[in-house]
Coordinates of C-alpha atoms in Angstrom, one line a residue:
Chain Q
X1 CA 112.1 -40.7 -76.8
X2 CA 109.1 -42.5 -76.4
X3 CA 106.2 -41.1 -74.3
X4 CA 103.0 -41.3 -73.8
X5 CA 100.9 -39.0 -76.3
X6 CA 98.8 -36.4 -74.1
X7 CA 95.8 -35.2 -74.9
X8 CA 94.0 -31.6 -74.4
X9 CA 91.2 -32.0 -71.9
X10 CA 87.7 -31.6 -73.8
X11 CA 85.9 -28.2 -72.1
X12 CA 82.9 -26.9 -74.0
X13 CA 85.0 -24.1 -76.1
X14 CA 87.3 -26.7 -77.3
X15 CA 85.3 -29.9 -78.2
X16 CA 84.5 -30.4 -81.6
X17 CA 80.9 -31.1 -82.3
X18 CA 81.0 -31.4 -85.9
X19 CA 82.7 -33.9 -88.1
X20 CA 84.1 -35.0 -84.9
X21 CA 85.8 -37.9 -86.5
X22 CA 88.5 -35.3 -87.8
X23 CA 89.1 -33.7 -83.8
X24 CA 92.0 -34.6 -82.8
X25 CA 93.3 -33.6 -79.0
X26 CA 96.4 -34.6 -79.2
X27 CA 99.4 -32.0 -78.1
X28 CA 102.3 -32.9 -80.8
X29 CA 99.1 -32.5 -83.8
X30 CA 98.3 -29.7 -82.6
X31 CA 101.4 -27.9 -81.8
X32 CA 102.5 -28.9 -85.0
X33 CA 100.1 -27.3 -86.6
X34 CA 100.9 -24.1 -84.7
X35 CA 104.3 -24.3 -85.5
X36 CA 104.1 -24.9 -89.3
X37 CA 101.5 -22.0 -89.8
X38 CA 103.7 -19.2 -90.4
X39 CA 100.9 -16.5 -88.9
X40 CA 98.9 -17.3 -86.2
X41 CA 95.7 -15.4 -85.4
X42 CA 95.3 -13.9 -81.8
X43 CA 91.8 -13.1 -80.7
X44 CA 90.9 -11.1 -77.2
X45 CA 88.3 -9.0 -76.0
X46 CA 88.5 -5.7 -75.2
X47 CA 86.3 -3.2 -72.9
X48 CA 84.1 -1.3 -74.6
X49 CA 83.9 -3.1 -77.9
X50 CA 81.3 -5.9 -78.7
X51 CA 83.8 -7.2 -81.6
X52 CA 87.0 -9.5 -80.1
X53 CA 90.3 -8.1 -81.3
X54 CA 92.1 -9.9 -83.9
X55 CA 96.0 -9.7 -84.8
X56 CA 98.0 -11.3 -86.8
X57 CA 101.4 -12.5 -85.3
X58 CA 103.9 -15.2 -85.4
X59 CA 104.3 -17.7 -82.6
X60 CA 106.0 -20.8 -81.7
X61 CA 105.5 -23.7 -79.0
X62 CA 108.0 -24.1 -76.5
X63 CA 109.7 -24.1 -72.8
X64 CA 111.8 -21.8 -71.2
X65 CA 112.0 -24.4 -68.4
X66 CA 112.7 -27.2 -70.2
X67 CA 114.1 -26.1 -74.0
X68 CA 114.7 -30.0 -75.4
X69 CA 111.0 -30.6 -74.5
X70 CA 109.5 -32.5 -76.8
X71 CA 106.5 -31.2 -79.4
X72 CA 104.1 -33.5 -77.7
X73 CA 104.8 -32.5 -74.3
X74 CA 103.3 -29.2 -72.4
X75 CA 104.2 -26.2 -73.7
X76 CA 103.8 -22.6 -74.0
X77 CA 103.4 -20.7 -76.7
X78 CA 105.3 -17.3 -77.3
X79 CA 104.2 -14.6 -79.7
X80 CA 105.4 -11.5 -81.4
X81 CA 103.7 -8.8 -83.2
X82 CA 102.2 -5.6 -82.3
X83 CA 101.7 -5.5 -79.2
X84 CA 99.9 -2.2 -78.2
X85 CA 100.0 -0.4 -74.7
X86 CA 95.9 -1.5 -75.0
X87 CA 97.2 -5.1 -75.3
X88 CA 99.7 -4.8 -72.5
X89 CA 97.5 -3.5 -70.2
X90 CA 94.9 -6.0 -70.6
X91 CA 97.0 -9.0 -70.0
X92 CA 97.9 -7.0 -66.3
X93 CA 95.9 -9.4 -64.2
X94 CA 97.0 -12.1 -62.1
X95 CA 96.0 -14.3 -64.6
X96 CA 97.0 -12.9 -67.7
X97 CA 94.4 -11.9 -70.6
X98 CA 92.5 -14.9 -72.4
X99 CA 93.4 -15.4 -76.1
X100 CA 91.7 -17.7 -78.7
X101 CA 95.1 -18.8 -80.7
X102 CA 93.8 -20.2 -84.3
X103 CA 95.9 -21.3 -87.5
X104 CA 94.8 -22.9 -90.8
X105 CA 96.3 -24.4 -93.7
X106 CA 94.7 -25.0 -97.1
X107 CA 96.0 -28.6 -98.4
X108 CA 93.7 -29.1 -101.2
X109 CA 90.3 -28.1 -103.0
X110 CA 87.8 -31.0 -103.2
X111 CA 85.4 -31.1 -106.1
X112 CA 82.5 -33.4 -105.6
X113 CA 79.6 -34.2 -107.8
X114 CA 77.6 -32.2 -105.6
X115 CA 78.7 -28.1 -104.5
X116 CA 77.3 -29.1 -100.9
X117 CA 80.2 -31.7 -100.4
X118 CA 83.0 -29.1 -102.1
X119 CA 85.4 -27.7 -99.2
X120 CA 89.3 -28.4 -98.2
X121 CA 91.6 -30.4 -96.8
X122 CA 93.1 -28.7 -93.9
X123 CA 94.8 -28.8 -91.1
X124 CA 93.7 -26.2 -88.2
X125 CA 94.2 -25.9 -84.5
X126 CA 92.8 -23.7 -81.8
X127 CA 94.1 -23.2 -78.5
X128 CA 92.7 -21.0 -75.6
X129 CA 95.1 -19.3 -72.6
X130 CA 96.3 -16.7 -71.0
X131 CA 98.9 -14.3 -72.4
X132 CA 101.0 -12.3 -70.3
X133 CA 104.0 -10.1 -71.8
X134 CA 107.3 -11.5 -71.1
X135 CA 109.5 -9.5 -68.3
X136 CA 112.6 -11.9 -67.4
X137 CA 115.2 -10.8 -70.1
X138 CA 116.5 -14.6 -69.8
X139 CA 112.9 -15.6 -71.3
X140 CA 112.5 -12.8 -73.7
X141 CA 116.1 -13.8 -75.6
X142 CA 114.9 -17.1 -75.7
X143 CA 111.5 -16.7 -77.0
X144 CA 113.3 -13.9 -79.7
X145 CA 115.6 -17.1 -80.8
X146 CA 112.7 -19.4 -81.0
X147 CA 110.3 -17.2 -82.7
X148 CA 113.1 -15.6 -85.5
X149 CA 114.3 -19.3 -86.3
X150 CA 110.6 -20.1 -87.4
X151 CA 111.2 -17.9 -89.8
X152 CA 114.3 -19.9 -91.2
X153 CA 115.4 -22.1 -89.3
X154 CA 119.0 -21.2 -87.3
X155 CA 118.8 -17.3 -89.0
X156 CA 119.2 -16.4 -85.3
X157 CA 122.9 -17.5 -85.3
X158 CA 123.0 -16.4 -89.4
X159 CA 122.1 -12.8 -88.5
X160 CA 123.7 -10.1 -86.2
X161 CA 122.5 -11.4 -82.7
X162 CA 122.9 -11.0 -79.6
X163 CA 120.5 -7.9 -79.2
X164 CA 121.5 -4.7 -78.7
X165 CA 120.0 -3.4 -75.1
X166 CA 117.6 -1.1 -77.7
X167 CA 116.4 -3.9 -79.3
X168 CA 115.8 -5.8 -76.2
X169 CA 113.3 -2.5 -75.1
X170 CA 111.6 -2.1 -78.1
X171 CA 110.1 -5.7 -79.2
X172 CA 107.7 -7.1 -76.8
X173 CA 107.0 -11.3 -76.7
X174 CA 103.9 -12.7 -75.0
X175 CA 103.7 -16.2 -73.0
X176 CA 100.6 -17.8 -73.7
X177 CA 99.8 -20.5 -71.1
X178 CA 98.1 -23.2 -72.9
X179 CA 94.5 -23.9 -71.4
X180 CA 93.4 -26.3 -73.9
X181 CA 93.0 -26.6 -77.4
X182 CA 92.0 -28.4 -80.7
X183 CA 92.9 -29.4 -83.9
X184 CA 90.7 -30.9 -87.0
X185 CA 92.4 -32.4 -90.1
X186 CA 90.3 -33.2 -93.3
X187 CA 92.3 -35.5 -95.6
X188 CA 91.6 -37.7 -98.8
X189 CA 89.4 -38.0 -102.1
X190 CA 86.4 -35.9 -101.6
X191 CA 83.0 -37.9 -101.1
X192 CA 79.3 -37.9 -101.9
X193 CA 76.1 -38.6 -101.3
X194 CA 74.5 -41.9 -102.0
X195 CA 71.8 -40.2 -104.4
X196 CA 74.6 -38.7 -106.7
X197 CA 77.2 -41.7 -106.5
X198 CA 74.3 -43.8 -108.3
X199 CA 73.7 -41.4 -111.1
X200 CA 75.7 -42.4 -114.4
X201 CA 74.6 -39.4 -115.7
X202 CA 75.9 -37.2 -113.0
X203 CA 79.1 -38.7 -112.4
X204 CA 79.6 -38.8 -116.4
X205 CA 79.3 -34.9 -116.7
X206 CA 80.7 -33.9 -113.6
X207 CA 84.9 -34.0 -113.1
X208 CA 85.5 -35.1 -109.4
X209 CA 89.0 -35.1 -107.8
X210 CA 91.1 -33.4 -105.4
X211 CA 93.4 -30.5 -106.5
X212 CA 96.5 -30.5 -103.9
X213 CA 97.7 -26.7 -102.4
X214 CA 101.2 -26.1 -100.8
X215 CA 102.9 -23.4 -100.3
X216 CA 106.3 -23.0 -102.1
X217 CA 109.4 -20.9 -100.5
X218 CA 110.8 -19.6 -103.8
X219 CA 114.2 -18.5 -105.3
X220 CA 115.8 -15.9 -102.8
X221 CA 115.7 -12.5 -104.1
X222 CA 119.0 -10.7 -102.6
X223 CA 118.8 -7.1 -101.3
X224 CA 120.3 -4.2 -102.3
X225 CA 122.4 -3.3 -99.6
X226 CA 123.6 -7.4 -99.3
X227 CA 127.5 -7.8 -98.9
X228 CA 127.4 -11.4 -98.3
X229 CA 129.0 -13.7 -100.6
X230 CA 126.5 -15.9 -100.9
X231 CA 123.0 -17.6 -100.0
X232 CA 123.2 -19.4 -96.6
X233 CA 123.5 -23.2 -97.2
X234 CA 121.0 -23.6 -94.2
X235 CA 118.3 -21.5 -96.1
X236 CA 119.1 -23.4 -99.3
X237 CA 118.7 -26.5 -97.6
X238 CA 115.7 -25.9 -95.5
X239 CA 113.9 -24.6 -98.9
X240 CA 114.8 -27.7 -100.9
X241 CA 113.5 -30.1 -98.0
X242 CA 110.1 -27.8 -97.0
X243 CA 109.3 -27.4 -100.7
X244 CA 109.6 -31.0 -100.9
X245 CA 107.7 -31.8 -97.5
X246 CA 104.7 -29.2 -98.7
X247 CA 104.0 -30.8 -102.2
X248 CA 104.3 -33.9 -100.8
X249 CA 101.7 -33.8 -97.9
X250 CA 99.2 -32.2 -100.1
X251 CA 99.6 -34.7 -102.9
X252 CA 99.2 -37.6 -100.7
X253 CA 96.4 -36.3 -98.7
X254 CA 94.5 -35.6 -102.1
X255 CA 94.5 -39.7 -102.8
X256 CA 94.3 -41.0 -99.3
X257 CA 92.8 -40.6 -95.8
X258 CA 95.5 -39.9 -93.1
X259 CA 93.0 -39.6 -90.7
X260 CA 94.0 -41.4 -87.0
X261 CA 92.7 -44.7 -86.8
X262 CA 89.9 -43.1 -84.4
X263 CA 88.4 -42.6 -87.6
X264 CA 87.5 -45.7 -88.5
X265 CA 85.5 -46.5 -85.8
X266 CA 82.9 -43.6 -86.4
X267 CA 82.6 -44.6 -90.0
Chain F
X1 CA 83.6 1.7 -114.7
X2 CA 84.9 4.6 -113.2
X3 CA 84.2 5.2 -109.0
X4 CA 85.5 6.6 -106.4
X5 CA 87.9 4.8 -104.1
X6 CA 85.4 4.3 -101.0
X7 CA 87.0 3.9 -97.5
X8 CA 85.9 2.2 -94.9
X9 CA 85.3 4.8 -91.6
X10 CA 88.2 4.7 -88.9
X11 CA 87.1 3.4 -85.4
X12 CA 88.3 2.7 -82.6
X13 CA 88.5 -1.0 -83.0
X14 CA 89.6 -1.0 -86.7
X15 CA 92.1 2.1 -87.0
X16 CA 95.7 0.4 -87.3
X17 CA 98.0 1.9 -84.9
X18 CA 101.2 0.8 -85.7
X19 CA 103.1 0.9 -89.3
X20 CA 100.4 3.1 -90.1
X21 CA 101.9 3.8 -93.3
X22 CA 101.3 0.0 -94.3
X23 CA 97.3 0.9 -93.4
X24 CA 94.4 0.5 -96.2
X25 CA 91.1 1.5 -95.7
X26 CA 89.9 1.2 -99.0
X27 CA 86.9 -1.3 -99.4
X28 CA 88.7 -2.7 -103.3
X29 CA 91.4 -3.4 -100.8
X30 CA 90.3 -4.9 -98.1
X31 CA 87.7 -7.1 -100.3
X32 CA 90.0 -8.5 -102.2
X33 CA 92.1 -9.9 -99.6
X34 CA 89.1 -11.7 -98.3
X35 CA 88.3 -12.7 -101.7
X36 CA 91.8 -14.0 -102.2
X37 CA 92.1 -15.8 -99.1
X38 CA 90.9 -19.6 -98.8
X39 CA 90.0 -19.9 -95.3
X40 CA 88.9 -17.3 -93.0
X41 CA 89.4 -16.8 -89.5
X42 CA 85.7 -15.7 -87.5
X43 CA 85.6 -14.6 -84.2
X44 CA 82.9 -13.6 -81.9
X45 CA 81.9 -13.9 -78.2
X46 CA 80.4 -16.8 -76.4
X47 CA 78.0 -16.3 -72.9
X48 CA 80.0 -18.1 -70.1
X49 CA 83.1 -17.9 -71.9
X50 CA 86.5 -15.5 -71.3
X51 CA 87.7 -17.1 -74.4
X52 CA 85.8 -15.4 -78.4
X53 CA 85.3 -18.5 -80.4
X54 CA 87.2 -18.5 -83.3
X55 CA 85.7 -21.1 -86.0
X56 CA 87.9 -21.3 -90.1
X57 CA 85.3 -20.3 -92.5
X58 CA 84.9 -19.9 -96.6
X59 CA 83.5 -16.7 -97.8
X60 CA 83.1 -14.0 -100.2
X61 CA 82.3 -10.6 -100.7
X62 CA 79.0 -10.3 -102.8
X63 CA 75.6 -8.7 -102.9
X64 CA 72.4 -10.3 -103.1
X65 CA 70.4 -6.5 -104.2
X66 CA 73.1 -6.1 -106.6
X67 CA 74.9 -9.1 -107.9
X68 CA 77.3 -6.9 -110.4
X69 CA 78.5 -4.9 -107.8
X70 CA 82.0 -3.6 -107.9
X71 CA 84.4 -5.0 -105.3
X72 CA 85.3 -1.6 -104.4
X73 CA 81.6 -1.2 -103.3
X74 CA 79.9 -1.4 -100.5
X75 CA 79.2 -5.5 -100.2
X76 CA 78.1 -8.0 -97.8
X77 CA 80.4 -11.0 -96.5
X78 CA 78.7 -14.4 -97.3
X79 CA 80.2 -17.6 -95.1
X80 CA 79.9 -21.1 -95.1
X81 CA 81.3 -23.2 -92.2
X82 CA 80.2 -24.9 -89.5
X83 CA 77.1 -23.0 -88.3
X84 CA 76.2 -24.6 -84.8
X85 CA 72.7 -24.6 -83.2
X86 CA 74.5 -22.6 -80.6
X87 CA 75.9 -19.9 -83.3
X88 CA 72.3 -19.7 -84.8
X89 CA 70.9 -19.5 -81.6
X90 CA 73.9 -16.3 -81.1
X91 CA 73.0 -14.2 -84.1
X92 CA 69.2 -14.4 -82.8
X93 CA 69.1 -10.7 -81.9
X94 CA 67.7 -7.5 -83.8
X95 CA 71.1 -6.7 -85.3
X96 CA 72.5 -9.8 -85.3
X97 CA 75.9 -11.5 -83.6
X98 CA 79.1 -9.1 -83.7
X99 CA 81.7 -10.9 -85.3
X100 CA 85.9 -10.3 -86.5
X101 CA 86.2 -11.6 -89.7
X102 CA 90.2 -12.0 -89.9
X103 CA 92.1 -13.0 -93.3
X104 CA 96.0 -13.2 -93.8
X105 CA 98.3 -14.4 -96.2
X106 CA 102.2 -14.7 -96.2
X107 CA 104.2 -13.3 -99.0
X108 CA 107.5 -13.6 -98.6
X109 CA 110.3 -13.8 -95.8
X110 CA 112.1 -10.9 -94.4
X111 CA 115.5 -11.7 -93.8
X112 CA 117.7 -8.7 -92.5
X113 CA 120.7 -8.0 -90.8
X114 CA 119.4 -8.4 -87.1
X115 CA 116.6 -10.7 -85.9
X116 CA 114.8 -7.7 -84.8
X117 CA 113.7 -6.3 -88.0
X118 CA 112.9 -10.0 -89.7
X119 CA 109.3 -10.8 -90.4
X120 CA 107.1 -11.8 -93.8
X121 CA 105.3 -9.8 -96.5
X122 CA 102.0 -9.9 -96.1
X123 CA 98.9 -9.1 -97.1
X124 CA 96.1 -8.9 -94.0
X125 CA 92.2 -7.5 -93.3
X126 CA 90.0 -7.6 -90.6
X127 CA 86.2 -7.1 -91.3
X128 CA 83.9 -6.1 -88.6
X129 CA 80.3 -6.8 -88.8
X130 CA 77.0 -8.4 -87.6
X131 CA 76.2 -11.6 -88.8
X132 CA 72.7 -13.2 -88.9
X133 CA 72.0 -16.4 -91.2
X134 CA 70.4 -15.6 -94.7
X135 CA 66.7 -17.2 -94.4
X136 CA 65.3 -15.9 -98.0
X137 CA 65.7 -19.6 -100.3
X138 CA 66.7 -17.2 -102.8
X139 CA 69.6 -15.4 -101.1
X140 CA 71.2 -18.3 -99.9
X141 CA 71.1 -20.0 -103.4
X142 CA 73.2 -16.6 -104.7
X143 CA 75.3 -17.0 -101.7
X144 CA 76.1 -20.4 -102.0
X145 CA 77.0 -20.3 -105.9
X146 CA 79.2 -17.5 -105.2
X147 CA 80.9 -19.4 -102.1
X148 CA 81.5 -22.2 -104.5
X149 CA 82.8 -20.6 -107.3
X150 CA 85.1 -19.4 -104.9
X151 CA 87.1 -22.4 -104.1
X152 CA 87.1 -22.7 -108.0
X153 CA 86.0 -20.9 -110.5
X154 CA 82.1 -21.9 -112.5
X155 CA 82.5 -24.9 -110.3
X156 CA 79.0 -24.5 -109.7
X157 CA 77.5 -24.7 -113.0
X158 CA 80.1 -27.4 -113.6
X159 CA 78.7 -29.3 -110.5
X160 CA 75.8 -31.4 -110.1
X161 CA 73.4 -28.0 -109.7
X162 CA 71.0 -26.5 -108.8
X163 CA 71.2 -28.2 -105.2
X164 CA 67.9 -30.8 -103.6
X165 CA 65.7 -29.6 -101.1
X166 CA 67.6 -31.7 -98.7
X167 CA 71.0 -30.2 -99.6
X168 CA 69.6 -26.5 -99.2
X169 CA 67.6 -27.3 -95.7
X170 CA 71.1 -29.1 -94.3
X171 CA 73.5 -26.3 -95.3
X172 CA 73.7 -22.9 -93.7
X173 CA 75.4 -20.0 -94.7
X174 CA 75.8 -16.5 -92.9
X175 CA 75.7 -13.0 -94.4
X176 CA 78.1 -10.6 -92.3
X177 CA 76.7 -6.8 -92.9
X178 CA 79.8 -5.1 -92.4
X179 CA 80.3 -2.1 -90.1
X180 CA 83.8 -1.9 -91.1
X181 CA 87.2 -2.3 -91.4
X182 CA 91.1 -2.3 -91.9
X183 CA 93.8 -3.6 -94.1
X184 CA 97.5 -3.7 -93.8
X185 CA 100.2 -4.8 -97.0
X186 CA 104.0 -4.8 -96.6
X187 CA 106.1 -5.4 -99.7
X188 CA 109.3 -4.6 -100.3
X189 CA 113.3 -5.6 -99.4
X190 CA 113.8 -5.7 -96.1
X191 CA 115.1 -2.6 -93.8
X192 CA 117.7 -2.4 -91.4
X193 CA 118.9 0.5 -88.6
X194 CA 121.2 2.6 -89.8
X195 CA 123.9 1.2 -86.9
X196 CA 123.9 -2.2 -88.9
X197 CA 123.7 -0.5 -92.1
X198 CA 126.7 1.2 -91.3
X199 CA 128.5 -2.1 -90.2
X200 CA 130.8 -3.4 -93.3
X201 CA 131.6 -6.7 -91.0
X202 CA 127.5 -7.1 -90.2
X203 CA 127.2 -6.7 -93.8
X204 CA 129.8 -8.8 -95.3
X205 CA 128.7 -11.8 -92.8
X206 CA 125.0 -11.3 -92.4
X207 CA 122.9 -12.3 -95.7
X208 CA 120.2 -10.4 -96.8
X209 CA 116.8 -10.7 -99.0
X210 CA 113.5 -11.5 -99.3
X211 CA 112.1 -14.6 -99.8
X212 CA 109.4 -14.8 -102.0
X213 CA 106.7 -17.7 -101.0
X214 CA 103.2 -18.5 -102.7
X215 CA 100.7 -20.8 -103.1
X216 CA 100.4 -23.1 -106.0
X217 CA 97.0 -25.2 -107.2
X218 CA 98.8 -28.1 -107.8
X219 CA 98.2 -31.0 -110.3
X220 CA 94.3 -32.5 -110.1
X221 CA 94.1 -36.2 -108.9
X222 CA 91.2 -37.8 -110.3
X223 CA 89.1 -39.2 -107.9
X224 CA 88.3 -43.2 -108.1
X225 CA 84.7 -42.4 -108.9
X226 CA 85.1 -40.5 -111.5
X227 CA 83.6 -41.4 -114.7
X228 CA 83.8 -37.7 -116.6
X229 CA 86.6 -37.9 -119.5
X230 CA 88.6 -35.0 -118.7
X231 CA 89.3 -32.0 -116.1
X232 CA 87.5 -29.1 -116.6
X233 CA 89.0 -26.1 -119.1
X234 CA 87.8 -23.8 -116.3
X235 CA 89.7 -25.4 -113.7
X236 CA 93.3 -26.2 -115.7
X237 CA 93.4 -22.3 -117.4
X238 CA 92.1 -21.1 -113.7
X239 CA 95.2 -22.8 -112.5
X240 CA 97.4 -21.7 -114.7
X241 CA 96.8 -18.0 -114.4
X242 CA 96.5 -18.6 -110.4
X243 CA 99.8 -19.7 -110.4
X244 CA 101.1 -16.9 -112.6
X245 CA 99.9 -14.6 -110.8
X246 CA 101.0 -15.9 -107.4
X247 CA 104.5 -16.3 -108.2
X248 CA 104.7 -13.1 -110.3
X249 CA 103.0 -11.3 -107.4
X250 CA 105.3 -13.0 -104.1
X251 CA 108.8 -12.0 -106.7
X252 CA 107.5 -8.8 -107.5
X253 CA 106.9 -7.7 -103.6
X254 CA 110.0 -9.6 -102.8
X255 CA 111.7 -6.6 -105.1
X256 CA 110.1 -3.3 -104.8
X257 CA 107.7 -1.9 -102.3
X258 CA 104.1 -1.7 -104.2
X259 CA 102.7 0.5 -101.3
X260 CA 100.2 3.2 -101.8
X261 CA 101.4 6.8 -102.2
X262 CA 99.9 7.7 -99.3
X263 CA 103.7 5.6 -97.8
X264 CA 105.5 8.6 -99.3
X265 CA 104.2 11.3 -96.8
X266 CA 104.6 9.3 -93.9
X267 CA 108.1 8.5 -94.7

């Protein structure tokens, strides 16, 4: 389906000031990177306490209104984790409670001549909203679906669903509303100063390259209590191609600039 | 060398409410999380904003007065990252800015009989602190070796070192004096209600495991202007051993539960 790719609007707590050839505003890169960060980092104040909160949960992009949106199109993004009576309460305003949504991936390590050019690649996004916990049971079961298939993908219909009523009471979702949002992405060789790049000597004695990180999804470990015959081909399959995917993003990125063509025009 | 277990003091913004039996206090602990994790998530609040900034930062646990300090003692946090002119400007106060330092890491995938009780292994901490940027020539050099060592280790002896004038009047780093803070670690199988446990049909149909998933330091590539002869000793036994450890760890906790004692009583 071809579209047109939409951008976040740049406010002051979303624009990038630095490197900003590696921003990008574009919904589908950042979205993505929201989706293939398996914990997401939830930040919100709270009365009383000069620090923000900070939680770890896991969270997915997507539209109870629309579910075969598309990842570049507007979204919301629905969370699980422990959500406290504290929490709950603060997102009871019309509004909903302002969160600061960030997630990060390590894609390699790049050693310069120089320690003041050594750093990543990454991919990161941040995206601001408000959260409000979801009430319409309709919503909830959807965002349950989308949320446990992140995990592995179709483990929804692979595990014992629908919910019981119980299990509908106990787990709590929260809506974030997108307000805008972020992303950076740092790929390629790594790169140094001028002063250093014309020193034999230096670039003799020091090893410069980039050292590609993935994550791997290793060799299921069955549980005690399993009765199942075997290992679901979806999770088997999935593995295979993510392990695949992971190892091959971070090796390319370690040789080469992916950067959007944006790029070249600051350079 | 033998020392008591310090523990950070419980607080109303860092006492873990929920799973409570997965809750660490201890500074070795929590340290070494932040230690172990690549990137790390820093949050603190903006005038004029409802939304905390959150910005992905390197950093370490170390101490400038005592450079062989234990990680179990009491340390600073040193971070590197994009320091704005408006986050300088922010930690301009007599105690400094109040920030969440936030690190996680996934360790496996929880996959149970119902969707309910899925979720990932994991290893997080939260440090709470004030940060103010280090000033002292001296301190920052200590705080940038040990924030470059970190993304591998010696790299900075095996770097073009000690760093130009230019480099160390460009670069900025933070010190975070910590005021304190939490951990939380779930290993283990994964754990069902008894209802499902009970359920031969759920059982025989429904798979279940963990799966283990790690990070792996992947092969160097070189970089094209490299003229040194061969990667570093430091960097391919480093990688190695990282490896090792990473799997050996994510299959271990995929297995048996390596919780604290403590787990026992609350059980």
């Amino acid at each position: 389906m071809p579209r047109q790719d939409l951008e976040y609007p740049k406010e002051t707590h979303n624009t990038v000031k630095r490197y900003n050839h590696l921003a990008e505003y574009s919904l589908r890169t950042i979205h993505s990177i929201i989706n293939s960060t398996p914990l997401l980092h939830v930040s919100f104040n709270t009365p009383n306490s000069p620090y923000p909160a900070t939680i770890p949960m896991i969270g997915q992009m997507g539209s109870f209104d629309r579910p075969s949106a598309d990842l570049g199109d507007v979204l919301d993004l629905y969370i699980h984790g422990y959500i406290s009576a504290r929490l709950t309460n603060l997102t009871r305003t019309a509004e909903g409670l302002p969160v600061t949504v960030s997630a990060s991936t390590v894609d390699g390590l790049l050693l310069s001549l120089t320690p003041f050019s050594h750093g990543y690649n990454f991919r990161s996004a941040v995206l601001f909203g408000h959260a409000a916990v979801v009430t319409d049971p309709a919503e909830k079961l959807y965002a349950m679906e989308l949320i446990t298939n992140k995990v592995v993908p179709n483990r929804w219909n692979e595990s014992r669903s629908p919910p019981t009523a119980g299990e509908m009471a106990a787990t709590a979702v929260m809506r974030v509303k997108i307000d805008t949002g972020s992303a950076k992405v740092r790929t390629g060789p790594p790169s140094d100063d001028k002063g250093d790049m014309e020193s034999e000597e230096v670039r003799e004695k020091v090893w410069v390259g980039t050292v590609p990180v993935y994550t791997v999804v290793g060799e299921p470990k069955v549980a005690e209590y399993n009765l199942a015959k075997e290992v679901p081909k979806t999770l088997v399959e999935w593995r295979k191609e993510a392990n695949q995917d992971a190892k091959g993003y971070a090796e390319l990125a370690a040789v080469k600039s992916l950067a959007p063509k944006k790029k070249k025009e600051d350079e």
